[in-house]
Each structure stands twice: as C-alpha cells, then as structure tokens.
Amino acid sequence: MARQLPYAQMKAIFTRFHALEAEPKGELEHVNAFTLLVAVALSAQATDVGVNKATRKLFAIADTPERMLALGEEGLIEHIKTIGLFRNKAKNVIKLCRILIEDFGGEVPSSRAALQSLPGVGRKTANVVLNMWFKQPSQAVDTHIFRLGNRSGIAPGRDEAAVERAIEDNVPAEFQLHAHHWLILHGRYICVARKPKCGICPIRDLCLYEEKTE
C-alpha cells in the first residue's frame, strides 16, 4: 500500500488546488436537494454527462418527491432508460420518493443515517449530498479518488472506507469541505487511470507516484 504523504506536503497540495479553483463544483446538474439526491443515485456505474443528459427534461417536470411519484415508475423509466441499470434505479427512486413524503415531510434529511436508510442510497451517495447541499465536510470516495489517493500518497487505503478515513485524518481542516471535489476532478481529468497526465499536473513535484509520464 502507498505511503501517506507528510502534513507539509498535504498542505502544499491542497493550497495549490485552492489557488487553481477556490470553489470547486460537482458536475451533476440539480436544482434542489431532492434532484441532487436523485442525480447522485442515478450516477452509480454511469457518467455525470450521461446522467445530466437524461435528467434535464426529467427535473423540469419532476423536481419534488411528489411530482416524481406522480410520474410513476414507467414514466420515470422513459426519461432515464439511457442510464445503466435504469429499471432498478427507477424502482428505487420511486420508493425513495414515497419514503421522503411519508417519513420526512417531503424533505431530504441532513443526516447520513437517514439518507442511507433510503432505497438505493449508500454511503457514497449520502456523503455527496451532505457535502454538496448541506455543506458538511464529508468525503465521497469513488474510483477516481481511490486511485489518486493511493497513487499519490494523499489518501492511501485498501478500500474506499480506508481512503475516506485517510482524507478525514490527513487533509488539513481548512480544506476538508472541498477536498472530495478537488480530488475527483483531479482524478477525472489529470491523474487518469491508464496514462496520468503528469506533464501538466500541478502537484507533480509533491506526488509519490514513481512512474510519472512526460
């Protein structure tokens, strides 16, 4: 397993990320907490671009649990059938809407436990909603962050839970709120899986990855 970078290098890395983009944003389109929750749930094993393409028209007519429930499972499928696992996702979203209405007054809850009690909502989805909407410093670890965390030494861990803990334990407090966005964007566009773009990497000199590309 990769070594953990020392604090001074961690601070330097996130200082550079902050200088490049002080307020990084997630790429899933949404208009409120509910549409964010649905978009993140739909994004499992799918791209943000693909989800956005499917949800633009959907969220224009179904931006609340009540409206989504009125659309029905088959109506929802018509909008999201270009997304992988669409049938199971549609079933979960409709169940989720019903529970939000019956148990939470139609509002998206702001606790991880409550979010994870909803159909199709795992820890990663809950953490994204908590971070993006409720501004909690929660760390959603996806494949990009897992790869980058281990490759660079920013957040080494044997599984996603360990990488999440490494971010929480080692990223300086002032950078915790935006850490997951900086890391996911860096992993998605620069520290890519097969041939990382080390030549344009802003943290190349601080990273532990030995097989750097030109």
PDB file of N, CA and C in Angstrom, residues 133-184:
ATOM      1  N   TRP A 133     -24.898  19.772  -0.728  1.00  0.00           N
ATOM      2  CA  TRP A 133     -26.082  20.549  -0.380  1.00  0.00           C
ATOM      3  C   TRP A 133     -26.045  21.088   1.043  1.00  0.00           C
ATOM      4  N   PHE A 134     -25.629  20.246   1.970  1.00  0.00           N
ATOM      5  CA  PHE A 134     -25.660  20.654   3.379  1.00  0.00           C
ATOM      6  C   PHE A 134     -24.325  21.187   3.879  1.00  0.00           C
ATOM      7  N   LYS A 135     -23.339  21.264   2.989  1.00  0.00           N
ATOM      8  CA  LYS A 135     -22.030  21.868   3.276  1.00  0.00           C
ATOM      9  C   LYS A 135     -21.329  21.222   4.466  1.00  0.00           C
ATOM     10  N   GLN A 136     -21.459  19.908   4.560  1.00  0.00           N
ATOM     11  CA  GLN A 136     -20.742  19.159   5.580  1.00  0.00           C
ATOM     12  C   GLN A 136     -19.451  18.608   4.966  1.00  0.00           C
ATOM     13  N   PRO A 137     -18.345  18.578   5.714  1.00  0.00           N
ATOM     14  CA  PRO A 137     -17.066  18.114   5.165  1.00  0.00           C
ATOM     15  C   PRO A 137     -16.984  16.598   5.062  1.00  0.00           C
ATOM     16  N   SER A 138     -17.947  16.013   4.371  1.00  0.00           N
ATOM     17  CA  SER A 138     -17.985  14.559   4.191  1.00  0.00           C
ATOM     18  C   SER A 138     -17.259  14.193   2.898  1.00  0.00           C
ATOM     19  N   GLN A 139     -16.630  13.031   2.890  1.00  0.00           N
ATOM     20  CA  GLN A 139     -15.761  12.644   1.776  1.00  0.00           C
ATOM     21  C   GLN A 139     -16.339  11.452   1.026  1.00  0.00           C
ATOM     22  N   ALA A 140     -16.797  11.687  -0.184  1.00  0.00           N
ATOM     23  CA  ALA A 140     -17.351  10.617  -1.017  1.00  0.00           C
ATOM     24  C   ALA A 140     -16.240  10.049  -1.880  1.00  0.00           C
ATOM     25  N   VAL A 141     -15.865   8.813  -1.628  1.00  0.00           N
ATOM     26  CA  VAL A 141     -14.744   8.205  -2.351  1.00  0.00           C
ATOM     27  C   VAL A 141     -15.259   7.349  -3.507  1.00  0.00           C
ATOM     28  N   ASP A 142     -14.896   7.751  -4.721  1.00  0.00           N
ATOM     29  CA  ASP A 142     -15.254   6.961  -5.903  1.00  0.00           C
ATOM     30  C   ASP A 142     -13.975   6.337  -6.475  1.00  0.00           C
ATOM     31  N   THR A 143     -14.070   5.734  -7.651  1.00  0.00           N
ATOM     32  CA  THR A 143     -12.905   5.062  -8.234  1.00  0.00           C
ATOM     33  C   THR A 143     -11.764   6.037  -8.525  1.00  0.00           C
ATOM     34  N   HIS A 144     -12.103   7.266  -8.925  1.00  0.00           N
ATOM     35  CA  HIS A 144     -11.076   8.266  -9.212  1.00  0.00           C
ATOM     36  C   HIS A 144     -10.303   8.619  -7.946  1.00  0.00           C
ATOM     37  N   ILE A 145     -11.019   8.883  -6.866  1.00  0.00           N
ATOM     38  CA  ILE A 145     -10.370   9.271  -5.614  1.00  0.00           C
ATOM     39  C   ILE A 145      -9.596   8.101  -5.017  1.00  0.00           C
ATOM     40  N   PHE A 146     -10.139   6.887  -5.135  1.00  0.00           N
ATOM     41  CA  PHE A 146      -9.438   5.708  -4.628  1.00  0.00           C
ATOM     42  C   PHE A 146      -8.096   5.540  -5.346  1.00  0.00           C
ATOM     43  N   ARG A 147      -8.123   5.662  -6.670  1.00  0.00           N
ATOM     44  CA  ARG A 147      -6.893   5.534  -7.465  1.00  0.00           C
ATOM     45  C   ARG A 147      -5.911   6.648  -7.116  1.00  0.00           C
ATOM     46  N   LEU A 148      -6.355   7.873  -7.142  1.00  0.00           N
ATOM     47  CA  LEU A 148      -5.498   9.030  -6.882  1.00  0.00           C
ATOM     48  C   LEU A 148      -4.949   9.005  -5.459  1.00  0.00           C
ATOM     49  N   GLY A 149      -5.814   8.663  -4.495  1.00  0.00           N
ATOM     50  CA  GLY A 149      -5.388   8.635  -3.100  1.00  0.00           C
ATOM     51  C   GLY A 149      -4.229   7.684  -2.881  1.00  0.00           C
ATOM     52  N   ASN A 150      -4.308   6.512  -3.484  1.00  0.00           N
ATOM     53  CA  ASN A 150      -3.257   5.505  -3.330  1.00  0.00           C
ATOM     54  C   ASN A 150      -2.039   5.818  -4.190  1.00  0.00           C
ATOM     55  N   ARG A 151      -2.265   6.268  -5.397  1.00  0.00           N
ATOM     56  CA  ARG A 151      -1.151   6.531  -6.316  1.00  0.00           C
ATOM     57  C   ARG A 151      -0.275   7.677  -5.820  1.00  0.00           C
ATOM     58  N   SER A 152      -0.888   8.710  -5.310  1.00  0.00           N
ATOM     59  CA  SER A 152      -0.164   9.929  -4.937  1.00  0.00           C
ATOM     60  C   SER A 152       0.358   9.932  -3.513  1.00  0.00           C
ATOM     61  N   GLY A 153      -0.272   9.138  -2.629  1.00  0.00           N
ATOM     62  CA  GLY A 153       0.056   9.191  -1.213  1.00  0.00           C
ATOM     63  C   GLY A 153      -0.791  10.190  -0.449  1.00  0.00           C
ATOM     64  N   ILE A 154      -1.757  10.817  -1.143  1.00  0.00           N
ATOM     65  CA  ILE A 154      -2.641  11.772  -0.470  1.00  0.00           C
ATOM     66  C   ILE A 154      -3.546  11.054   0.531  1.00  0.00           C
ATOM     67  N   ALA A 155      -4.093   9.901   0.121  1.00  0.00           N
ATOM     68  CA  ALA A 155      -5.016   9.161   0.990  1.00  0.00           C
ATOM     69  C   ALA A 155      -4.932   7.675   0.665  1.00  0.00           C
ATOM     70  N   PRO A 156      -3.872   7.000   1.107  1.00  0.00           N
ATOM     71  CA  PRO A 156      -3.757   5.571   0.839  1.00  0.00           C
ATOM     72  C   PRO A 156      -4.729   4.746   1.666  1.00  0.00           C
ATOM     73  N   GLY A 157      -5.216   3.662   1.097  1.00  0.00           N
ATOM     74  CA  GLY A 157      -6.136   2.783   1.817  1.00  0.00           C
ATOM     75  C   GLY A 157      -6.460   1.563   0.993  1.00  0.00           C
ATOM     76  N   ARG A 158      -6.746   0.449   1.662  1.00  0.00           N
ATOM     77  CA  ARG A 158      -7.018  -0.812   0.965  1.00  0.00           C
ATOM     78  C   ARG A 158      -8.415  -0.845   0.350  1.00  0.00           C
ATOM     79  N   ASP A 159      -9.312  -0.030   0.862  1.00  0.00           N
ATOM     80  CA  ASP A 159     -10.665   0.022   0.318  1.00  0.00           C
ATOM     81  C   ASP A 159     -11.172   1.459   0.429  1.00  0.00           C
ATOM     82  N   GLU A 160     -12.393   1.691  -0.075  1.00  0.00           N
ATOM     83  CA  GLU A 160     -12.928   3.052  -0.098  1.00  0.00           C
ATOM     84  C   GLU A 160     -13.101   3.633   1.301  1.00  0.00           C
ATOM     85  N   ALA A 161     -13.491   2.786   2.265  1.00  0.00           N
ATOM     86  CA  ALA A 161     -13.670   3.262   3.641  1.00  0.00           C
ATOM     87  C   ALA A 161     -12.341   3.740   4.220  1.00  0.00           C
ATOM     88  N   ALA A 162     -11.257   3.015   3.932  1.00  0.00           N
ATOM     89  CA  ALA A 162      -9.938   3.390   4.449  1.00  0.00           C
ATOM     90  C   ALA A 162      -9.452   4.689   3.806  1.00  0.00           C
ATOM     91  N   VAL A 163      -9.715   4.860   2.515  1.00  0.00           N
ATOM     92  CA  VAL A 163      -9.341   6.104   1.831  1.00  0.00           C
ATOM     93  C   VAL A 163     -10.139   7.274   2.395  1.00  0.00           C
ATOM     94  N   GLU A 164     -11.424   7.051   2.654  1.00  0.00           N
ATOM     95  CA  GLU A 164     -12.263   8.097   3.258  1.00  0.00           C
ATOM     96  C   GLU A 164     -11.678   8.536   4.603  1.00  0.00           C
ATOM     97  N   ARG A 165     -11.291   7.568   5.428  1.00  0.00           N
ATOM     98  CA  ARG A 165     -10.700   7.893   6.741  1.00  0.00           C
ATOM     99  C   ARG A 165      -9.372   8.632   6.579  1.00  0.00           C
ATOM    100  N   ALA A 166      -8.585   8.230   5.591  1.00  0.00           N
ATOM    101  CA  ALA A 166      -7.292   8.875   5.365  1.00  0.00           C
ATOM    102  C   ALA A 166      -7.471  10.342   4.982  1.00  0.00           C
ATOM    103  N   ILE A 167      -8.481  10.626   4.174  1.00  0.00           N
ATOM    104  CA  ILE A 167      -8.765  12.026   3.819  1.00  0.00           C
ATOM    105  C   ILE A 167      -9.179  12.802   5.065  1.00  0.00           C
ATOM    106  N   GLU A 168     -10.083  12.227   5.835  1.00  0.00           N
ATOM    107  CA  GLU A 168     -10.559  12.902   7.046  1.00  0.00           C
ATOM    108  C   GLU A 168      -9.436  13.136   8.042  1.00  0.00           C
ATOM    109  N   ASP A 169      -8.511  12.178   8.120  1.00  0.00           N
ATOM    110  CA  ASP A 169      -7.440  12.259   9.121  1.00  0.00           C
ATOM    111  C   ASP A 169      -6.265  13.125   8.691  1.00  0.00           C
ATOM    112  N   ASN A 170      -6.031  13.253   7.388  1.00  0.00           N
ATOM    113  CA  ASN A 170      -4.778  13.852   6.929  1.00  0.00           C
ATOM    114  C   ASN A 170      -4.900  15.134   6.114  1.00  0.00           C
ATOM    115  N   VAL A 171      -6.049  15.398   5.535  1.00  0.00           N
ATOM    116  CA  VAL A 171      -6.216  16.660   4.810  1.00  0.00           C
ATOM    117  C   VAL A 171      -6.411  17.779   5.835  1.00  0.00           C
ATOM    118  N   PRO A 172      -5.660  18.869   5.738  1.00  0.00           N
ATOM    119  CA  PRO A 172      -5.815  19.976   6.685  1.00  0.00           C
ATOM    120  C   PRO A 172      -7.265  20.444   6.781  1.00  0.00           C
ATOM    121  N   ALA A 173      -7.671  20.804   7.982  1.00  0.00           N
ATOM    122  CA  ALA A 173      -9.079  21.111   8.267  1.00  0.00           C
ATOM    123  C   ALA A 173      -9.665  22.171   7.346  1.00  0.00           C
ATOM    124  N   GLU A 174      -8.866  23.176   6.994  1.00  0.00           N
ATOM    125  CA  GLU A 174      -9.401  24.279   6.185  1.00  0.00           C
ATOM    126  C   GLU A 174      -9.744  23.850   4.758  1.00  0.00           C
ATOM    127  N   PHE A 175      -9.278  22.659   4.354  1.00  0.00           N
ATOM    128  CA  PHE A 175      -9.547  22.167   3.005  1.00  0.00           C
ATOM    129  C   PHE A 175     -10.536  20.999   2.976  1.00  0.00           C
ATOM    130  N   GLN A 176     -11.048  20.602   4.118  1.00  0.00           N
ATOM    131  CA  GLN A 176     -11.905  19.410   4.180  1.00  0.00           C
ATOM    132  C   GLN A 176     -13.197  19.563   3.380  1.00  0.00           C
ATOM    133  N   LEU A 177     -13.808  20.724   3.393  1.00  0.00           N
ATOM    134  CA  LEU A 177     -15.109  20.893   2.734  1.00  0.00           C
ATOM    135  C   LEU A 177     -15.029  20.597   1.240  1.00  0.00           C
ATOM    136  N   HIS A 178     -13.971  21.068   0.592  1.00  0.00           N
ATOM    137  CA  HIS A 178     -13.864  20.905  -0.867  1.00  0.00           C
ATOM    138  C   HIS A 178     -12.925  19.778  -1.287  1.00  0.00           C
ATOM    139  N   ALA A 179     -12.356  19.053  -0.323  1.00  0.00           N
ATOM    140  CA  ALA A 179     -11.336  18.043  -0.652  1.00  0.00           C
ATOM    141  C   ALA A 179     -11.833  17.030  -1.672  1.00  0.00           C
ATOM    142  N   HIS A 180     -13.053  16.527  -1.474  1.00  0.00           N
ATOM    143  CA  HIS A 180     -13.523  15.465  -2.371  1.00  0.00           C
ATOM    144  C   HIS A 180     -13.721  15.973  -3.804  1.00  0.00           C
ATOM    145  N   HIS A 181     -14.122  17.243  -3.945  1.00  0.00           N
ATOM    146  CA  HIS A 181     -14.289  17.788  -5.293  1.00  0.00           C
ATOM    147  C   HIS A 181     -12.942  18.016  -5.977  1.00  0.00           C
ATOM    148  N   TRP A 182     -11.976  18.562  -5.258  1.00  0.00           N
ATOM    149  CA  TRP A 182     -10.652  18.749  -5.860  1.00  0.00           C
ATOM    150  C   TRP A 182     -10.074  17.409  -6.304  1.00  0.00           C
ATOM    151  N   LEU A 183     -10.223  16.394  -5.447  1.00  0.00           N
ATOM    152  CA  LEU A 183      -9.641  15.082  -5.752  1.00  0.00           C
ATOM    153  C   LEU A 183     -10.355  14.395  -6.915  1.00  0.00           C
ATOM    154  N   ILE A 184     -11.684  14.459  -6.941  1.00  0.00           N
ATOM    155  CA  ILE A 184     -12.401  13.775  -8.020  1.00  0.00           C
ATOM    156  C   ILE A 184     -12.123  14.441  -9.371  1.00  0.00           C
TER     157      ILE A 184
END
